Amino acid sequence: MPPISEVKESGFVRDLDILEALSEAIARTGEGLRLTDIAVATGREKSQVSRALSRLERAGLVARDDTSRRFGLGWRLFHFAAMTAEARLTGRAQPVMRELVASLGETVHLCVLRGIACVTVHSEIPRHGFRGLAWVGVEAPAHTLTAGRVLLAELGKESLLALYPDEELPDVPPTGHIRTRTELIDECTRIKTRGYATVDEEFEPGLVGASSAVYDFRGIAVASLNVAAPKSRLEGRLDALGQRLAGVARRLSGDLGWRA
């Protein structure tokens, strides 16, 4: 696959109109465009468009569905978009997370959902919270964590059935309380109703935690705020912590353009 620099030298700037035409079509209809449609939309010859599409496809900027023969946006564009959105999210979240650390004295994590895995993308850590550093970049089964469950709760029952085709959930810790798909769906319903999730020694003995979802301007849950700490420090305060996180998550969501 050639580097982006080669595509630029081949006329990438001229070919932005193709990406714009594909973007508009996907936004309007949910589908890409065939070669002839792209030529009409851009006012260019089919042969020119065909050569341009070949360059863009080699660079991962467009992709063709062999069945429908429609072109859509490629994986590389989505990769750039995801990186940019995640960086913006982290930048907006950092001040809010630092405030939480200062008031709670506990590590605060910002987590995202990738498939059925939950990944910590940023942590703010108090002086005594050296353990939190190890979580950044680590993937864990989403259904085993509050940070993952609050995001799964936003997907709805049909999506959960598709994500978890088997009734028995995979990779459940020995202390896990949620062991089946039915139990997960029921727990997600409770989480959605109250606006936060809690766990009591499910992921690891002696560890408790709470999480709440963060929404972007579209009203889509894009991340979760999570606090996990030894039970001795949070015992009896999990629901209060969940409510606190829900309020802070709403504030961060507002910073991202969300309106209830």
XYZ file of N, CA and C in Angstrom:
780
model
N 0.845 -1.192 0.000
C 0.000 0.000 0.000
C 0.883 1.245 0.000
N 0.687 2.187 -0.942
C 1.563 3.361 -1.010
C 1.280 4.327 0.127
N 2.286 5.127 0.503
C 2.059 6.126 1.538
C 1.155 7.239 1.037
N 0.587 7.984 2.006
C -0.282 9.091 1.640
C 0.447 10.094 0.742
N 1.753 10.290 0.976
C 2.501 11.264 0.194
C 2.436 10.959 -1.293
N 2.461 9.669 -1.658
C 2.396 9.292 -3.074
C 1.047 9.646 -3.668
N -0.014 9.460 -2.860
C -1.345 9.792 -3.361
C -1.468 11.289 -3.577
N -0.880 12.087 -2.683
C -0.928 13.543 -2.836
C -0.240 13.957 -4.140
N 0.927 13.367 -4.403
C 1.662 13.707 -5.608
C 0.890 13.286 -6.854
N -0.015 12.332 -6.708
C -0.778 11.850 -7.861
C -2.058 12.641 -8.078
N -2.257 13.685 -7.303
C -3.439 14.502 -7.514
C -4.494 14.348 -6.453
N -4.074 14.092 -5.220
C -5.039 13.891 -4.145
C -5.915 15.119 -3.931
N -5.312 16.302 -4.044
C -6.096 17.523 -3.838
C -7.229 17.597 -4.856
N -6.941 17.224 -6.120
C -7.992 17.243 -7.139
C -9.081 16.223 -6.846
N -8.716 15.160 -6.122
C -9.657 14.067 -5.902
C -10.503 14.236 -4.632
N -10.338 15.364 -3.951
C -11.175 15.604 -2.774
C -12.656 15.659 -3.133
N -12.959 16.080 -4.382
C -14.371 16.151 -4.775
C -15.004 14.766 -4.791
N -14.201 13.726 -5.049
C -14.729 12.357 -5.009
C -15.088 11.975 -3.575
N -14.198 12.287 -2.639
C -14.471 11.980 -1.227
C -15.683 12.762 -0.735
N -15.804 14.008 -1.180
C -16.966 14.814 -0.783
C -18.256 14.226 -1.343
N -18.223 13.780 -2.590
C -19.417 13.186 -3.203
C -19.818 11.912 -2.477
N -18.837 11.085 -2.128
C -19.131 9.854 -1.391
C -19.680 10.172 -0.002
N -19.088 11.154 0.665
C -19.549 11.517 2.004
C -20.995 11.989 1.974
N -21.321 12.845 1.010
C -22.681 13.365 0.901
C -23.679 12.253 0.598
N -23.296 11.323 -0.269
C -24.198 10.225 -0.620
C -24.455 9.316 0.574
N -23.395 9.002 1.312
C -23.540 8.124 2.478
C -24.379 8.800 3.549
N -24.167 10.108 3.753
C -24.950 10.836 4.744
C -26.423 10.898 4.351
N -26.689 10.983 3.033
C -28.057 11.135 2.553
C -28.798 9.808 2.452
N -28.129 8.771 1.964
C -28.814 7.506 1.671
C -28.291 6.316 2.465
N -27.135 6.480 3.077
C -26.539 5.353 3.789
C -25.764 4.425 2.883
N -25.654 4.771 1.595
C -24.937 3.935 0.636
C -23.907 4.759 -0.124
N -22.908 4.056 -0.674
C -21.918 4.712 -1.507
C -22.423 4.921 -2.915
N -21.497 5.183 -3.839
C -21.852 5.471 -5.230
C -21.094 4.552 -6.175
N -21.721 4.249 -7.328
C -21.036 3.526 -8.382
C -20.192 4.500 -9.198
N -19.318 3.950 -10.031
C -18.396 4.765 -10.818
C -19.132 5.829 -11.632
N -20.185 5.416 -12.344
C -20.927 6.364 -13.184
C -21.524 7.481 -12.348
N -22.073 7.138 -11.180
C -22.679 8.147 -10.310
C -21.639 9.157 -9.828
N -20.432 8.658 -9.526
C -19.365 9.551 -9.070
C -18.960 10.507 -10.188
N -18.866 9.975 -11.399
C -18.512 10.820 -12.537
C -19.533 11.933 -12.730
N -20.819 11.602 -12.606
C -21.878 12.608 -12.747
C -21.792 13.633 -11.629
N -21.607 13.139 -10.394
C -21.587 14.029 -9.231
C -20.410 14.999 -9.267
N -19.276 14.554 -9.838
C -18.076 15.397 -9.861
C -17.884 16.133 -11.178
N -18.681 15.769 -12.198
C -18.547 16.414 -13.503
C -17.261 16.059 -14.210
N -16.774 14.842 -13.971
C -15.509 14.411 -14.578
C -15.737 13.196 -15.461
N -14.783 12.933 -16.349
C -14.860 11.771 -17.222
C -14.731 10.488 -16.400
N -15.438 9.439 -16.859
C -15.386 8.164 -16.134
C -13.968 7.627 -16.052
N -13.205 7.785 -17.121
C -11.834 7.262 -17.113
C -10.985 7.978 -16.070
N -11.170 9.294 -15.932
C -10.435 10.059 -14.921
C -10.826 9.609 -13.515
N -12.137 9.443 -13.317
C -12.641 9.034 -12.004
C -12.142 7.634 -11.671
N -12.125 6.743 -12.665
C -11.671 5.375 -12.438
C -10.225 5.349 -11.972
N -9.373 6.137 -12.619
C -7.962 6.190 -12.217
C -7.820 6.775 -10.812
N -8.594 7.806 -10.549
C -8.533 8.433 -9.223
C -8.997 7.463 -8.143
N -10.053 6.725 -8.407
C -10.563 5.758 -7.431
C -9.535 4.665 -7.158
N -8.810 4.262 -8.194
C -7.773 3.240 -8.006
C -6.696 3.745 -7.055
N -6.278 5.007 -7.248
C -5.275 5.584 -6.352
C -5.798 5.665 -4.916
N -6.998 6.168 -4.779
C -7.577 6.343 -3.440
C -7.816 5.002 -2.756
N -8.200 4.003 -3.542
C -8.443 2.682 -2.961
C -7.136 2.058 -2.483
N -6.061 2.210 -3.251
C -4.770 1.667 -2.835
C -4.300 2.312 -1.528
N -4.660 3.562 -1.329
C -4.246 4.287 -0.125
C -5.191 4.064 1.053
N -6.263 3.303 0.844
C -7.197 3.059 1.927
C -8.165 4.200 2.177
N -8.284 5.133 1.218
C -9.165 6.281 1.397
C -10.570 6.031 0.861
N -10.706 5.089 -0.066
C -12.022 4.617 -0.492
C -11.993 3.094 -0.496
N -13.171 2.499 -0.485
C -13.287 1.038 -0.529
C -14.470 0.680 -1.418
N -14.316 -0.408 -2.191
C -15.394 -0.831 -3.085
C -16.019 -2.120 -2.579
N -17.344 -2.145 -2.593
C -18.083 -3.355 -2.277
C -18.194 -4.174 -3.555
N -17.615 -5.363 -3.556
C -17.583 -6.173 -4.775
C -18.970 -6.636 -5.207
N -19.892 -6.728 -4.259
C -21.246 -7.181 -4.608
C -22.055 -6.080 -5.273
N -22.126 -4.908 -4.620
C -22.934 -3.809 -5.162
C -22.166 -2.942 -6.142
N -20.819 -3.095 -6.143
C -19.927 -2.293 -6.975
C -20.018 -0.800 -6.628
N -20.421 -0.521 -5.411
C -20.457 0.861 -4.930
C -19.162 1.172 -4.164
N -18.738 2.401 -4.286
C -17.577 2.870 -3.539
C -18.037 3.619 -2.299
N -17.285 3.416 -1.218
C -17.544 4.143 0.015
C -16.238 4.665 0.575
N -16.299 5.277 1.730
C -15.097 5.806 2.367
C -14.268 4.663 2.931
N -12.940 4.797 2.866
C -12.039 3.721 3.255
C -11.658 3.747 4.721
N -10.989 2.665 5.125
C -10.632 2.471 6.524
C -9.713 3.563 7.047
N -8.851 4.110 6.164
C -7.869 5.093 6.630
C -8.550 6.385 7.085
N -9.601 6.792 6.381
C -10.336 7.991 6.784
C -10.993 7.787 8.142
N -11.575 6.610 8.338
C -12.220 6.332 9.621
C -11.182 6.266 10.736
N -9.991 5.771 10.403
C -8.914 5.720 11.398
C -8.521 7.135 11.819
N -8.366 8.029 10.839
C -8.027 9.413 11.165
C -9.132 10.060 11.997
N -10.381 9.822 11.596
C -11.504 10.432 12.312
C -11.568 9.948 13.754
N -11.341 8.644 13.935
C -11.394 8.084 15.287
C -10.289 8.669 16.155
N -9.086 8.812 15.583
C -7.976 9.382 16.334
C -8.274 10.825 16.732
N -8.839 11.602 15.811
C -9.138 13.000 16.085
C -10.221 13.128 17.140
N -11.294 12.329 17.016
C -12.387 12.387 17.977
C -11.922 11.968 19.360
N -11.076 10.933 19.412
C -10.587 10.452 20.700
C -9.682 11.490 21.359
N -8.863 12.173 20.561
C -7.988 13.204 21.106
C -8.812 14.372 21.652
N -9.850 14.771 20.921
C -10.717 15.864 21.387
C -11.433 15.469 22.659
N -11.928 14.247 22.692
C -12.621 13.747 23.874
C -11.697 13.767 25.084
N -10.478 13.261 24.910
C -9.529 13.220 26.017
C -9.180 14.622 26.492
N -8.983 15.542 25.543
C -8.655 16.914 25.908
C -9.751 17.572 26.729
N -11.010 17.353 26.349
C -12.128 17.919 27.101
C -12.301 17.236 28.452
N -11.958 15.957 28.517
C -12.200 15.192 29.746
C -11.161 15.455 30.826
N -9.942 15.779 30.443
C -8.861 15.891 31.420
C -9.150 16.849 32.575
N -9.603 18.086 32.325
C -9.872 18.984 33.459
C -10.954 18.450 34.392
N -11.992 17.859 33.815
C -13.080 17.294 34.621
C -12.569 16.131 35.461
N -11.742 15.292 34.864
C -11.204 14.144 35.587
C -10.273 14.587 36.718
N -9.497 15.631 36.472
C -8.602 16.129 37.513
C -9.381 16.667 38.708
N -10.500 17.320 38.425
C -11.354 17.804 39.514
C -11.870 16.630 40.344
N -12.265 15.567 39.659
C -12.748 14.380 40.371
C -11.644 13.774 41.235
N -10.455 13.670 40.676
C -9.330 13.120 41.438
C -9.078 13.959 42.687
N -9.123 15.279 42.529
C -8.859 16.167 43.666
C -9.899 16.010 44.758
N -11.166 15.797 44.379
C -12.226 15.705 45.382
C -12.399 14.299 45.944
N -12.131 13.277 45.117
C -12.332 11.893 45.559
C -11.065 11.262 46.127
N -9.917 11.709 45.628
C -8.674 11.074 46.029
C -8.489 9.705 45.415
N -9.206 9.422 44.317
C -9.132 8.129 43.647
C -8.797 8.308 42.174
N -8.248 7.266 41.563
C -7.951 7.283 40.135
C -9.240 7.336 39.324
N -9.240 8.154 38.278
C -10.390 8.284 37.376
C -9.950 7.873 35.979
N -10.715 6.997 35.347
C -10.381 6.491 34.008
C -11.402 6.980 32.989
N -10.929 7.212 31.779
C -11.786 7.476 30.629
C -11.670 6.267 29.711
N -12.802 5.624 29.440
C -12.797 4.354 28.703
C -13.694 4.440 27.471
N -13.376 3.656 26.452
C -14.187 3.582 25.240
C -14.473 2.124 24.916
N -15.481 1.935 24.078
C -15.887 0.592 23.667
C -15.331 0.296 22.285
N -14.660 -0.847 22.139
C -14.184 -1.303 20.842
C -14.649 -2.732 20.662
N -15.720 -2.890 19.884
C -16.335 -4.205 19.764
C -16.945 -4.593 21.091
N -16.512 -5.711 21.648
C -16.987 -6.113 22.974
C -15.869 -5.963 24.011
N -14.887 -5.138 23.667
C -13.800 -4.856 24.611
C -13.917 -3.430 25.107
N -13.512 -3.218 26.342
C -13.463 -1.890 26.935
C -11.987 -1.508 27.065
N -11.648 -0.309 26.593
C -10.256 0.139 26.590
C -10.132 1.455 27.344
N -9.181 1.537 28.249
C -8.893 2.778 28.955
C -7.984 3.628 28.082
N -8.447 4.841 27.728
C -7.664 5.706 26.851
C -6.948 6.806 27.626
N -7.387 7.067 28.862
C -6.704 8.079 29.665
C -7.036 7.854 31.135
N -6.068 8.134 31.996
C -6.274 8.039 33.442
C -5.684 9.262 34.121
N -6.387 9.743 35.134
C -5.858 10.784 36.013
C -5.685 10.145 37.389
N -4.501 10.290 37.943
C -4.116 9.463 39.080
C -3.667 10.311 40.268
N -4.195 10.057 41.460
C -3.694 10.747 42.648
C -2.317 10.222 43.029
N -1.704 10.845 43.972
C -0.335 10.466 44.312
C -0.226 9.027 44.793
N -1.271 8.553 45.469
C -1.187 7.181 45.976
C -1.678 6.167 44.951
N -2.130 6.641 43.768
C -2.793 5.742 42.818
C -1.914 5.235 41.709
N -0.692 4.810 42.017
C 0.252 4.381 40.977
C -0.270 3.221 40.153
N -1.174 2.414 40.690
C -1.663 1.240 39.955
C -2.444 1.623 38.708
N -3.043 2.804 38.702
C -3.869 3.196 37.568
C -3.110 3.331 36.266
N -1.804 3.592 36.326
C -1.034 3.756 35.108
C -1.086 2.525 34.209
N -1.178 1.364 34.805
C -1.116 0.122 34.039
C -2.354 -0.114 33.183
N -3.429 0.632 33.412
C -4.676 0.368 32.701
C -4.740 1.041 31.336
N -3.985 2.101 31.092
C -4.084 2.825 29.824
C -3.685 1.917 28.668
N -4.574 1.798 27.682
C -4.320 0.967 26.517
C -4.676 -0.497 26.680
N -5.057 -0.893 27.889
C -5.376 -2.303 28.146
C -6.833 -2.589 27.782
N -7.060 -3.684 27.076
C -8.415 -4.118 26.735
C -8.899 -5.143 27.750
N -10.186 -5.058 28.097
C -10.804 -6.039 28.985
C -12.221 -6.286 28.490
N -12.784 -7.468 28.731
C -14.155 -7.746 28.283
C -15.135 -6.715 28.835
N -15.868 -6.051 27.953
C -16.747 -4.954 28.363
C -17.808 -5.394 29.356
N -18.298 -6.635 29.228
C -19.395 -7.076 30.088
C -18.948 -7.353 31.518
N -17.639 -7.320 31.759
C -17.140 -7.589 33.114
C -16.873 -6.314 33.896
N -16.956 -5.145 33.244
C -16.592 -3.877 33.862
C -17.753 -2.900 33.864
N -17.826 -2.053 34.874
C -18.841 -0.992 34.858
C -18.606 -0.058 33.679
N -17.328 0.234 33.390
C -16.996 1.144 32.298
C -17.496 0.615 30.959
N -17.499 -0.700 30.798
C -18.013 -1.309 29.580
C -19.519 -1.475 29.601
N -20.064 -1.824 30.743
C -21.503 -2.079 30.824
C -22.341 -0.831 30.558
N -21.863 0.344 31.027
C -22.650 1.553 30.778
C -22.702 1.871 29.284
N -21.661 1.459 28.538
C -21.663 1.681 27.097
C -22.480 0.613 26.378
N -22.398 -0.620 26.846
C -23.236 -1.679 26.277
C -24.712 -1.379 26.501
N -25.031 -0.750 27.633
C -26.424 -0.434 27.953
C -27.038 0.527 26.947
N -26.198 1.267 26.235
C -26.697 2.230 25.249
C -27.032 1.581 23.905
N -26.632 0.336 23.722
C -26.776 -0.293 22.411
C -28.158 -0.880 22.169
N -28.850 -1.270 23.223
C -30.165 -1.882 23.047
C -30.091 -3.394 22.962
N -31.211 -4.035 23.200
C -31.266 -5.487 23.296
C -30.840 -6.181 22.012
N -31.321 -5.722 20.861
C -31.012 -6.394 19.599
C -29.509 -6.374 19.312
N -28.878 -5.241 19.595
C -27.435 -5.158 19.379
C -26.677 -6.075 20.327
N -27.147 -6.174 21.565
C -26.494 -7.061 22.527
C -26.636 -8.518 22.112
N -27.789 -8.884 21.582
C -27.985 -10.249 21.095
C -27.020 -10.566 19.954
N -26.768 -9.559 19.106
C -25.843 -9.771 17.985
C -24.388 -9.843 18.470
N -24.049 -9.005 19.448
C -22.682 -8.991 19.961
C -22.351 -10.254 20.744
N -23.363 -10.785 21.426
C -23.163 -11.979 22.266
C -24.096 -13.090 21.781
N -23.707 -13.810 20.739
C -24.593 -14.833 20.165
C -24.840 -16.019 21.090
N -23.951 -16.267 22.049
C -24.117 -17.390 22.973
C -24.683 -16.913 24.304
N -25.483 -17.750 24.937
C -26.070 -17.382 26.231
C -25.002 -17.260 27.314
N -24.018 -18.131 27.287
C -22.937 -18.044 28.274
C -21.927 -16.984 27.828
N -21.652 -16.034 28.704
C -20.714 -14.970 28.364
C -19.269 -15.471 28.447
N -18.410 -14.984 27.571
C -17.008 -15.418 27.610
C -16.198 -14.643 28.650
N -15.128 -15.249 29.111
C -14.111 -14.571 29.929
C -14.669 -13.924 31.193
N -15.637 -14.568 31.823
C -16.176 -14.024 33.068
C -15.235 -14.370 34.220
N -14.815 -13.388 35.025
C -13.933 -13.694 36.162
C -14.621 -14.639 37.153
N -13.853 -15.365 37.936
C -14.450 -16.284 38.926
C -15.419 -15.611 39.870
N -15.194 -14.332 40.158
C -16.073 -13.604 41.082
C -17.185 -12.841 40.371
N -17.271 -12.976 39.057
C -18.267 -12.220 38.296
C -19.696 -12.644 38.599
N -20.595 -11.659 38.738
C -22.006 -11.929 39.013
C -22.823 -12.074 37.740
N -22.381 -11.421 36.660
C -23.092 -11.456 35.385
C -22.423 -12.513 34.513
N -23.090 -13.660 34.351
C -22.458 -14.786 33.667
C -23.185 -15.202 32.384
N -24.388 -14.679 32.172
C -25.143 -15.047 30.979
C -25.588 -13.795 30.229
N -25.929 -13.996 28.961
C -26.412 -12.889 28.140
C -27.698 -12.304 28.713
N -28.585 -13.147 29.211
C -29.837 -12.665 29.791
C -29.568 -11.779 30.999
N -28.640 -12.203 31.842
C -28.286 -11.397 33.009
C -27.665 -10.069 32.598
N -26.873 -10.089 31.540
C -26.256 -8.852 31.052
C -27.321 -7.890 30.536
N -28.272 -8.385 29.766
C -29.340 -7.529 29.241
C -30.152 -6.926 30.382
N -30.466 -7.731 31.391
C -31.204 -7.214 32.548
C -30.404 -6.143 33.281
N -29.101 -6.385 33.438
C -28.253 -5.400 34.116
C -28.148 -4.115 33.299
N -28.055 -4.242 31.987
C -27.994 -3.055 31.130
C -29.274 -2.232 31.232
N -30.406 -2.893 31.372
C -31.678 -2.186 31.554
C -31.658 -1.388 32.848
N -31.152 -1.989 33.917
C -31.061 -1.271 35.200
C -30.100 -0.096 35.105
N -28.992 -0.298 34.427
C -28.007 0.776 34.273
C -28.608 1.948 33.510
N -29.306 1.642 32.435
C -29.907 2.696 31.616
C -30.925 3.493 32.427
N -31.653 2.824 33.297
C -32.679 3.491 34.107
C -32.064 4.439 35.124
N -31.013 4.009 35.810
C -30.453 4.844 36.880
C -29.308 5.742 36.433
N -28.729 5.480 35.250
C -27.726 6.384 34.715
C -26.296 6.100 35.119
N -26.051 5.018 35.803
C -24.693 4.640 36.188
C -24.657 3.159 36.510
N -23.437 2.614 36.582
C -23.247 1.198 36.904
C -22.288 1.084 38.080
N -22.475 0.049 38.876
C -21.563 -0.240 39.982
C -21.191 -1.721 39.964
N -20.015 -2.029 40.512
C -19.628 -3.420 40.723
C -19.007 -3.547 42.107
N -19.236 -4.692 42.694
C -18.720 -4.971 44.032
C -17.930 -6.277 43.978
N -16.620 -6.159 43.810
C -15.719 -7.308 43.776
C -16.061 -8.311 42.673
N -16.496 -7.816 41.522
C -16.793 -8.715 40.400
C -15.574 -8.945 39.518
N -14.851 -7.878 39.204
C -13.713 -8.017 38.303
C -12.487 -8.561 39.040
N -12.354 -8.168 40.289
C -11.191 -8.583 41.072
C -11.566 -8.540 42.547
N -11.212 -9.549 43.333
C -11.527 -9.528 44.766
C -10.965 -8.272 45.441
N -11.818 -7.646 46.240
C -11.396 -6.458 46.967
C -11.501 -5.167 46.190
N -11.921 -5.243 44.897
C -12.007 -4.054 44.053
C -13.470 -3.722 43.764
N -13.845 -2.472 43.960
C -15.196 -2.006 43.652
C -15.095 -0.795 42.734
N -16.212 -0.426 42.118
C -16.149 0.722 41.228
C -17.494 1.168 40.723
N -17.480 2.287 39.997
C -18.696 2.847 39.408
C -18.321 3.558 38.113
N -19.303 3.686 37.204
C -19.077 4.334 35.913
C -20.357 4.986 35.421
N -20.191 5.992 34.557
C -21.330 6.614 33.887
C -20.915 6.993 32.473
N -21.879 7.028 31.560
C -21.590 7.246 30.140
C -21.478 8.727 29.805
N -20.627 9.006 28.813
C -20.429 10.349 28.279
C -20.967 10.359 26.849
N -21.760 11.399 26.500
C -22.396 11.481 25.187
C -21.799 12.616 24.359
N -21.805 12.429 23.033
C -21.352 13.509 22.160
C -22.547 14.305 21.659
N -22.324 15.204 20.717
C -23.369 16.107 20.237
C -24.526 15.363 19.568
N -24.286 14.121 19.145
C -25.349 13.332 18.507
C -26.197 12.578 19.518
N -25.796 12.628 20.791
C -26.491 11.845 21.808
C -26.021 10.408 21.858
N -24.866 10.132 21.254
C -24.296 8.784 21.245
C -23.268 8.668 22.359
N -23.331 7.569 23.118
C -22.371 7.337 24.190
C -21.016 7.001 23.583
N -20.035 7.870 23.793
C -18.724 7.690 23.162
C -17.654 7.259 24.158
N -17.952 7.350 25.443
C -16.953 6.990 26.455
C -17.649 6.835 27.797
N -16.889 6.396 28.775
C -17.412 6.319 30.136
C -16.364 6.822 31.111
N -16.844 7.454 32.170
C -15.990 7.848 33.283
C -16.070 6.759 34.336
N -14.917 6.330 34.816
C -14.872 5.206 35.746
C -13.966 5.500 36.932
N -14.418 5.067 38.100
C -13.588 5.078 39.299
C -13.607 3.668 39.870
N -12.436 3.107 40.106
C -12.303 1.799 40.734
C -11.260 1.914 41.834
N -11.553 1.306 42.973
C -10.646 1.447 44.116
C -10.871 0.282 45.073
N -9.961 0.097 46.021
C -10.162 -0.947 47.033
C -11.475 -0.749 47.786
N -12.135 -1.840 48.092
C -13.427 -1.781 48.758
C -13.344 -1.053 50.097
N -12.217 -1.160 50.757
C -12.058 -0.524 52.063
C -12.199 0.990 51.986
N -11.939 1.566 50.814
C -12.019 3.022 50.669
C -13.368 3.496 50.150
N -14.138 2.618 49.507
C -15.410 3.037 48.905
C -16.628 2.308 49.463
N -16.431 1.415 50.400
C -17.540 0.612 50.914
C -18.652 1.505 51.465
N -19.885 1.200 51.028
C -21.045 1.959 51.467
C -21.266 3.247 50.695
N -20.386 3.551 49.756
C -20.504 4.819 49.009
C -20.616 4.615 47.504
N -20.864 3.386 47.057
C -20.869 3.119 45.624
C -21.995 3.852 44.892
N -23.197 3.817 45.438
C -24.305 4.502 44.765
C -24.099 6.012 44.747
N -23.593 6.553 45.853
C -23.301 7.985 45.878
C -22.225 8.327 44.844
N -21.233 7.443 44.712
C -20.193 7.653 43.716
C -20.766 7.583 42.303
N -21.646 6.605 42.059
C -22.279 6.491 40.747
C -23.067 7.737 40.384
N -23.804 8.280 41.342
C -24.570 9.497 41.098
C -23.654 10.682 40.820
N -22.542 10.731 41.561
C -21.579 11.813 41.340
C -20.992 11.712 39.930
N -20.616 10.512 39.520
C -20.053 10.325 38.186
C -21.074 10.659 37.101
N -22.338 10.313 37.338
C -23.380 10.622 36.354
C -23.508 12.127 36.157
N -23.435 12.882 37.243
C -23.514 14.333 37.129
C -22.321 14.917 36.389
N -21.134 14.420 36.695
C -19.929 14.904 36.025
C -19.937 14.503 34.552
N -20.399 13.276 34.268
C -20.477 12.814 32.874
C -21.449 13.672 32.071
N -22.557 14.097 32.692
C -23.499 14.983 31.994
C -22.832 16.321 31.671
N -22.043 16.814 32.604
C -21.341 18.080 32.376
C -20.345 17.947 31.229
N -19.584 16.865 31.218
C -18.634 16.635 30.130
C -19.368 16.452 28.813
N -20.498 15.762 28.840
C -21.303 15.584 27.626
C -21.748 16.928 27.078
N -22.130 17.833 27.970
C -22.504 19.175 27.546
C -21.351 19.890 26.864
N -20.130 19.695 27.361
C -18.950 20.289 26.724
C -18.742 19.741 25.311
N -19.216 18.514 25.081
C -19.074 17.890 23.757
C -20.262 18.206 22.845
N -21.194 19.047 23.330
C -22.317 19.466 22.498
C -23.604 18.713 22.735
N -23.630 17.807 23.712
C -24.847 17.028 23.984
C -25.885 17.884 24.679
N -27.136 17.719 24.304
C -28.253 18.376 24.962
C -29.270 17.328 25.341
N -29.623 17.274 26.608
C -30.539 16.231 27.099
C -31.875 16.352 26.394
